[in-house]
Short mmCIF file of C-alpha atoms in Angstrom, two decimals:
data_model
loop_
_atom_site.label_atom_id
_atom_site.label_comp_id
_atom_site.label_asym_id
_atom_site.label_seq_id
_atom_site.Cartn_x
_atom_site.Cartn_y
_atom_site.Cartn_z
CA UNK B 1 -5.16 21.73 -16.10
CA UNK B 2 -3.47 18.04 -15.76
CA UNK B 3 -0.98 18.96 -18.23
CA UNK B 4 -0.40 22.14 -16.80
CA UNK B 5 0.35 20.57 -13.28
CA UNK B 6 2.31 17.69 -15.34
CA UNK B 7 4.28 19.89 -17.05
CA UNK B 8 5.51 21.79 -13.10
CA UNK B 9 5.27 18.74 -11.25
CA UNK B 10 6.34 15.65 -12.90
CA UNK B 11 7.84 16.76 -16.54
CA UNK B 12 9.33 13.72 -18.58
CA UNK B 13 12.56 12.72 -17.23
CA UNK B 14 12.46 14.47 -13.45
CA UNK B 15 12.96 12.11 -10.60
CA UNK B 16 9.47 11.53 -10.18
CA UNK B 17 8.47 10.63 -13.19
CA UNK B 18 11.30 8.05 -13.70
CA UNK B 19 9.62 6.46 -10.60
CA UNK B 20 6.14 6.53 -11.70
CA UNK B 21 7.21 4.87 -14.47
CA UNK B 22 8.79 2.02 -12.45
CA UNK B 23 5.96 1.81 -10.04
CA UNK B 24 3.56 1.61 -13.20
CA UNK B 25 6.03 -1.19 -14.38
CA UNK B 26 5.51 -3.29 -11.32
CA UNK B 27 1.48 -2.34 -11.07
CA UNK B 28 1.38 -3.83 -15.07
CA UNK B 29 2.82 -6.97 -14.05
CA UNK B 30 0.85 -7.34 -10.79
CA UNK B 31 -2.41 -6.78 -12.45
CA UNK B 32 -1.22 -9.55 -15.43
CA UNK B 33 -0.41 -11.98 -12.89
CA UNK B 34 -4.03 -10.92 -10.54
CA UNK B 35 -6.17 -11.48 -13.62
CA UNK B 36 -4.48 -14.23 -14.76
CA UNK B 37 -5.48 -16.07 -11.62
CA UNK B 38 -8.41 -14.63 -11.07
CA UNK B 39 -7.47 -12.52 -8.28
CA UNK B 40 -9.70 -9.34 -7.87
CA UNK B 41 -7.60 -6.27 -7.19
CA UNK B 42 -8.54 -2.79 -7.51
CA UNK B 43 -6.66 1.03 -7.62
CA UNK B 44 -7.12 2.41 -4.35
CA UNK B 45 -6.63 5.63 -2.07
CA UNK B 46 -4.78 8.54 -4.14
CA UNK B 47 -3.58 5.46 -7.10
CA UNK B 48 -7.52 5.70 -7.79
CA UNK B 49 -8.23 9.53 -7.10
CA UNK B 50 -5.48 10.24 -9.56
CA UNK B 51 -7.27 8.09 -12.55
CA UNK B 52 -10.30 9.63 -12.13
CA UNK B 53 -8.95 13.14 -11.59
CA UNK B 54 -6.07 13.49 -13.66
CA UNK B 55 -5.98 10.17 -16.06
CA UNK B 56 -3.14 8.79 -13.93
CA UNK B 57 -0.65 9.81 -11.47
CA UNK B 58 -1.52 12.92 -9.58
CA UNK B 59 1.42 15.07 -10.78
CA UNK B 60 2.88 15.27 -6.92
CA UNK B 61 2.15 11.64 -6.07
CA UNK B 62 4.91 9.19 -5.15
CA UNK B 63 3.44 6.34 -4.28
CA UNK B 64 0.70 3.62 -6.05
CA UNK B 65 -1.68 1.86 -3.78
CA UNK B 66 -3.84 -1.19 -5.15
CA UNK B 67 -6.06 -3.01 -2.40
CA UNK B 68 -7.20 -6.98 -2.44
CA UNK B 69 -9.40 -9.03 -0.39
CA UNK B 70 -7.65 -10.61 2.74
CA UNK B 71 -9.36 -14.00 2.25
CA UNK B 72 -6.89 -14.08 -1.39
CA UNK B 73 -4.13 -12.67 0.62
CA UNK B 74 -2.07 -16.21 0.48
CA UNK B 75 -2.99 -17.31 -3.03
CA UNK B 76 -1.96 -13.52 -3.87
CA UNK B 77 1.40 -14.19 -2.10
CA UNK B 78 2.03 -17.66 -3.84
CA UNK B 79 1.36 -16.21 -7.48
CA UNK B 80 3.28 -13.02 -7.12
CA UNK B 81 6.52 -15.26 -5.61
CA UNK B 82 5.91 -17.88 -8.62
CA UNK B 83 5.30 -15.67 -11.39
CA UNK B 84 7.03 -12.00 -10.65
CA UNK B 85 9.80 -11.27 -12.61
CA UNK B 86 13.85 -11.31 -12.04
CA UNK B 87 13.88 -7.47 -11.65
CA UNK B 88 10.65 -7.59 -8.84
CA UNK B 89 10.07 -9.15 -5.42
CA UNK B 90 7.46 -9.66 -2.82
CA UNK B 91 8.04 -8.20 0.42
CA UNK B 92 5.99 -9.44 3.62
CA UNK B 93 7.37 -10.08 6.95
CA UNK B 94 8.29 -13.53 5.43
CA UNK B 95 10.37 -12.65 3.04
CA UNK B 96 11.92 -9.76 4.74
CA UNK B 97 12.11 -10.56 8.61
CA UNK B 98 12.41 -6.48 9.34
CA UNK B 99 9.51 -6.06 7.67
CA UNK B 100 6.27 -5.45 10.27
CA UNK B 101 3.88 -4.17 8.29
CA UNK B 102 0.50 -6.18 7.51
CA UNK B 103 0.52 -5.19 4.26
CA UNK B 104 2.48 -6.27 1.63
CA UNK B 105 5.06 -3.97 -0.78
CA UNK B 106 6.12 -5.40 -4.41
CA UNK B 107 9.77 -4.09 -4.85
CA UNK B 108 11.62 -2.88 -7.98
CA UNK B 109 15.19 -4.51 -7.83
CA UNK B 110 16.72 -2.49 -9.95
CA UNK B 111 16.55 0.86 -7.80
CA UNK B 112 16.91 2.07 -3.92
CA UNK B 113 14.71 4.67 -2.48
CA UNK B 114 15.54 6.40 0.72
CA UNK B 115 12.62 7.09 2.57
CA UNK B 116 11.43 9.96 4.30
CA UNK B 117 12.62 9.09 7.84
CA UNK B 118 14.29 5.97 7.01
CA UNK B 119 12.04 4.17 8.39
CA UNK B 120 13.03 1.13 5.83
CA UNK B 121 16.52 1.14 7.02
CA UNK B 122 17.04 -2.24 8.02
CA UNK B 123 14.72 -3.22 4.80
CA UNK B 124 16.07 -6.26 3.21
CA UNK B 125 14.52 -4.88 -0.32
CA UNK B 126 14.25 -0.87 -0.57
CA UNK B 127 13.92 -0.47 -4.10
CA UNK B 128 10.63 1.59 -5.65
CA UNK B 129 7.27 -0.39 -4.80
CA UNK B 130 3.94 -0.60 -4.84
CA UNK B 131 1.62 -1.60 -1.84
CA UNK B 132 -0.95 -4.09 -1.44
CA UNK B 133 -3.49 -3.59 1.11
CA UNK B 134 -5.38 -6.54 2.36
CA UNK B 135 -9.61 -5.50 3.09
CA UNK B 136 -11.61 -7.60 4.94
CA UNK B 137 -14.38 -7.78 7.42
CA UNK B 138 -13.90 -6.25 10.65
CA UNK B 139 -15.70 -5.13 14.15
CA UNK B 140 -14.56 -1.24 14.06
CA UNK B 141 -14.61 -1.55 17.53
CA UNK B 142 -12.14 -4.12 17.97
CA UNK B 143 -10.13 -2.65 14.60
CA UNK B 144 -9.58 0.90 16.57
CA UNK B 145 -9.22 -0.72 20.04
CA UNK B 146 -5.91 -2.92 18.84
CA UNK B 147 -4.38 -0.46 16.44
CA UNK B 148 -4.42 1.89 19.24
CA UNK B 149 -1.68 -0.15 20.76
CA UNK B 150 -0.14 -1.59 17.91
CA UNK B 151 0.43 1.37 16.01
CA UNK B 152 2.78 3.36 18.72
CA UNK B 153 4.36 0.08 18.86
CA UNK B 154 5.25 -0.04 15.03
CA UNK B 155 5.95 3.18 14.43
CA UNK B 156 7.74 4.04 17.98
CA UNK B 157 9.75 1.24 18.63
CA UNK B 158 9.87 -1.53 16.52
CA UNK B 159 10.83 0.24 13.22
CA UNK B 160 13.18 2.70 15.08
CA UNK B 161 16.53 3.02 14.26
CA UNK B 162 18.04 1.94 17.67
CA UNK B 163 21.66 -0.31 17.93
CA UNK B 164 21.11 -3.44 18.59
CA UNK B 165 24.44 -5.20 18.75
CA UNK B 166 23.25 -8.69 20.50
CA UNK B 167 20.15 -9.21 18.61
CA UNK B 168 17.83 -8.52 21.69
CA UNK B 169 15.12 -5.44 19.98
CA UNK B 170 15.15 -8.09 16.87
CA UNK B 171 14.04 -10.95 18.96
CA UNK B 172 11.73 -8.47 21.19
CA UNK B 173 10.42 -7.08 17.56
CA UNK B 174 9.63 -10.87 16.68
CA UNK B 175 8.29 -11.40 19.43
CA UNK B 176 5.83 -8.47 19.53
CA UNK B 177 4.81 -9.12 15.68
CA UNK B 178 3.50 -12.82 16.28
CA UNK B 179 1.86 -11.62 19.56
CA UNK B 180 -0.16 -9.51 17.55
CA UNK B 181 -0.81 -11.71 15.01
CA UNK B 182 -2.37 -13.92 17.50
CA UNK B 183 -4.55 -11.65 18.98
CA UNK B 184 -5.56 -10.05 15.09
CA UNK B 185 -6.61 -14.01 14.38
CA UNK B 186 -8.77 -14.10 17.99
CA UNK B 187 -10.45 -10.74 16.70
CA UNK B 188 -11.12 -12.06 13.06
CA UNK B 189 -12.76 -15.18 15.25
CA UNK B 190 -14.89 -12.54 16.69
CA UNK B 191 -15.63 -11.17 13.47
CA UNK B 192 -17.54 -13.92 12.08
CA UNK B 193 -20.20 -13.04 14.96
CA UNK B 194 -20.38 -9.34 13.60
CA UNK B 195 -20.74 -9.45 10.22
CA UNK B 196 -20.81 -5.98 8.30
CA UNK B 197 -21.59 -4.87 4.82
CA UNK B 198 -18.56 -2.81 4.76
CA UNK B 199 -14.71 -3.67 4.20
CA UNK B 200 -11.90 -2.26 5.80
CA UNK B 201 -7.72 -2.04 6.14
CA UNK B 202 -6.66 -5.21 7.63
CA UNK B 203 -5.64 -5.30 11.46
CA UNK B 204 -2.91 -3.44 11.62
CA UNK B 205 -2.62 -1.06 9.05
CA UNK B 206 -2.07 2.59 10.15
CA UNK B 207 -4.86 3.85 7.35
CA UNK B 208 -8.14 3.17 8.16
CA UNK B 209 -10.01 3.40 4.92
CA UNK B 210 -14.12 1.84 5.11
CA UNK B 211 -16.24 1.04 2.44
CA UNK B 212 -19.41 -0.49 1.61
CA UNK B 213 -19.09 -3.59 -0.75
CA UNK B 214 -21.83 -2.13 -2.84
CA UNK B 215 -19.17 0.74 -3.58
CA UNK B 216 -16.22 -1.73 -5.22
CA UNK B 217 -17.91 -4.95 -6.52
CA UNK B 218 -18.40 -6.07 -8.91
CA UNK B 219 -15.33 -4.11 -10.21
CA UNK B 220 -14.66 -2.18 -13.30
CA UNK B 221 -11.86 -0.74 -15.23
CA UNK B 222 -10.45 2.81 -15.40
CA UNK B 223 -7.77 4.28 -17.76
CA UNK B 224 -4.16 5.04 -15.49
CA UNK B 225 -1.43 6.33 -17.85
CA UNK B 226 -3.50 5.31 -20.57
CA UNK B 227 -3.98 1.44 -19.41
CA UNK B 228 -6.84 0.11 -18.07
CA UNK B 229 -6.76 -1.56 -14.28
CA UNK B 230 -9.67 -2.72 -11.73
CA UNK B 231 -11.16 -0.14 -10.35
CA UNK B 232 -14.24 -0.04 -7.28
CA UNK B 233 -17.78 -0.61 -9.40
CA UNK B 234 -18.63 3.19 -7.85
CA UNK B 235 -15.77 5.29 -8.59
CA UNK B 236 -17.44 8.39 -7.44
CA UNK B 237 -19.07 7.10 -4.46
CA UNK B 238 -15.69 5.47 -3.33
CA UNK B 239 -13.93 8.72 -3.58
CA UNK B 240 -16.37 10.98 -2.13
CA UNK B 241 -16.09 8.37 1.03
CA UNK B 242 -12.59 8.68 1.02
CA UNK B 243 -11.86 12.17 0.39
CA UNK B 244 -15.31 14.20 0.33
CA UNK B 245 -14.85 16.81 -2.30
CA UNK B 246 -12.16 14.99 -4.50
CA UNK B 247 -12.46 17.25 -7.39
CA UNK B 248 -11.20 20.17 -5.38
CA UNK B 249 -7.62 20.51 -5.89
CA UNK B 250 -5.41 21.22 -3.05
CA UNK B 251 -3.87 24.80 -2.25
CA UNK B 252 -0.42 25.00 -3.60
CA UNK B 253 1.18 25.88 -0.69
CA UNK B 254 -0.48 22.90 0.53
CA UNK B 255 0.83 19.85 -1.54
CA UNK B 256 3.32 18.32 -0.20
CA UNK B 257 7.04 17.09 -2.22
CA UNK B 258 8.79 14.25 -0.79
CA UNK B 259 11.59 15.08 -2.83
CA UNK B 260 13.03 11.42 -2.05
CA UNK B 261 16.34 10.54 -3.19
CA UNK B 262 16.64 7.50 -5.87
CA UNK B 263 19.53 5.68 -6.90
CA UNK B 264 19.00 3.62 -10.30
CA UNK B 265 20.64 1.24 -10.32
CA UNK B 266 22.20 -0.61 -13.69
CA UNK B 267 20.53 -3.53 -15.40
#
């Protein structure tokens, strides 16, 4: 059946495939650089659905998500900035000062992808990537209660495509990012008092993906395009968490092409 939906979905030499390839690229390089300083990483979301489903890639998928611990979140930085190659980059809100996100993207250099929406358009880097979620500890309470805010903000106003000829939305934007941060780091004070046996998506994120540590550590390895990453220590349990009945495929009229335009660009 894989091959079959391979074969309508993501033949050798469409589009997509040319961009999984890339995004497997970056994902080899990440993981080389992760394990070679001990950083624990793991596939994640439909990255880690698609290994144990299909081998790799769901034929449809455009994206690869990996996840990491928040508390390695600046040693992960530091590494990947150090030890990425010419043709990648790292892309937080530090190297990118549109960038709002709490999460962070490692870029291909040597492409541009025009996102549905363009939400990326005042991106510094907008070449094929891979995202990084940071997990960590966190009162669902408080995790819902500022997301409810932050999120309308994000999505509504601060990555909107609005003029702003005198600066005044980018200094607002600024503004409105380290105000959160502030009030993410009073929460994660609070969190110490509420400890939980369960991780979840950093402050911030839109996804809000919770699992119990039993479920990912100590990790493992799965096959992906026929290379083995980390993967949670309960595949299975992970993905039944996460999706519920993840062997059931989806209804063709439901799966959904991005179609995204790519430029390649020459090396």
């Amino acid at each position: 059946m894989s091959k079959e939906l391979k074969y309508k979905y993501n033949p050798e030499g469409s589009i997509l495939r040319k961009q999984q390839m890339v995004m497997l690229h970056i994902l080899e390089n990440v993981a080389k650089i992760c394990d070679d300083n001990n950083i624990d990483y793991w596939l994640s979301s439909g990255t880690l659905l698609g290994a144990y489903r299909h081998g790799g890639f769901i034929p449809w998928d455009d994206d690869l998500d990996i996840m990491i611990l928040r508390k390695d979140l600046k040693r992960f930085r530091e590494v990947m900035i150090k030890s990425l190659p010419a043709d990648m980059v790292l892309q937080d809100h530090s190297t990118d000062s549109d960038y709002y996100h709490p999460y962070l993207k490692i870029r291909d250099l040597n492409s541009r992808i025009y996102e549905t929406g363009n939400e990326d358009i005042n991106y510094k880097y907008r070449g094929i990537y891979i995202d990084v979620f940071p997990m960590e500890h966190s009162h669902l309470f408080l995790l819902h209660s500022t997301n409810i805010i932050w999120e309308p903000l994000l999505y509504k106003f601060i990555l909107s495509r609005k003029k702003d000829p005198y600066g005044l939305k980018f200094a607002l934007n600024q503004l409105l990012y380290y105000t959160f941060s502030l009030l993410f780091g009073a929460c994660r004070i609070v969190d110490r008092f509420f400890k939980t046996n369960n991780l979840n998506h950093s402050y911030g994120c839109y996804w809000k993906q919770t699992q119990p540590i039993s479920n990912i550590f100590p990790l493992k390895t799965i096959k992906f395009e026929g290379k083995d990453f980390k993967a949670p220590h309960k595949v299975t349990e992970w993905l039944a968490k996460a999706y519920g009945d993840y062997n059931a495929l989806p209804k063709e009229e439901d799966i959904e092409l991005h179609l995204t335009k790519i430029d390649f660009l020459p090396k």
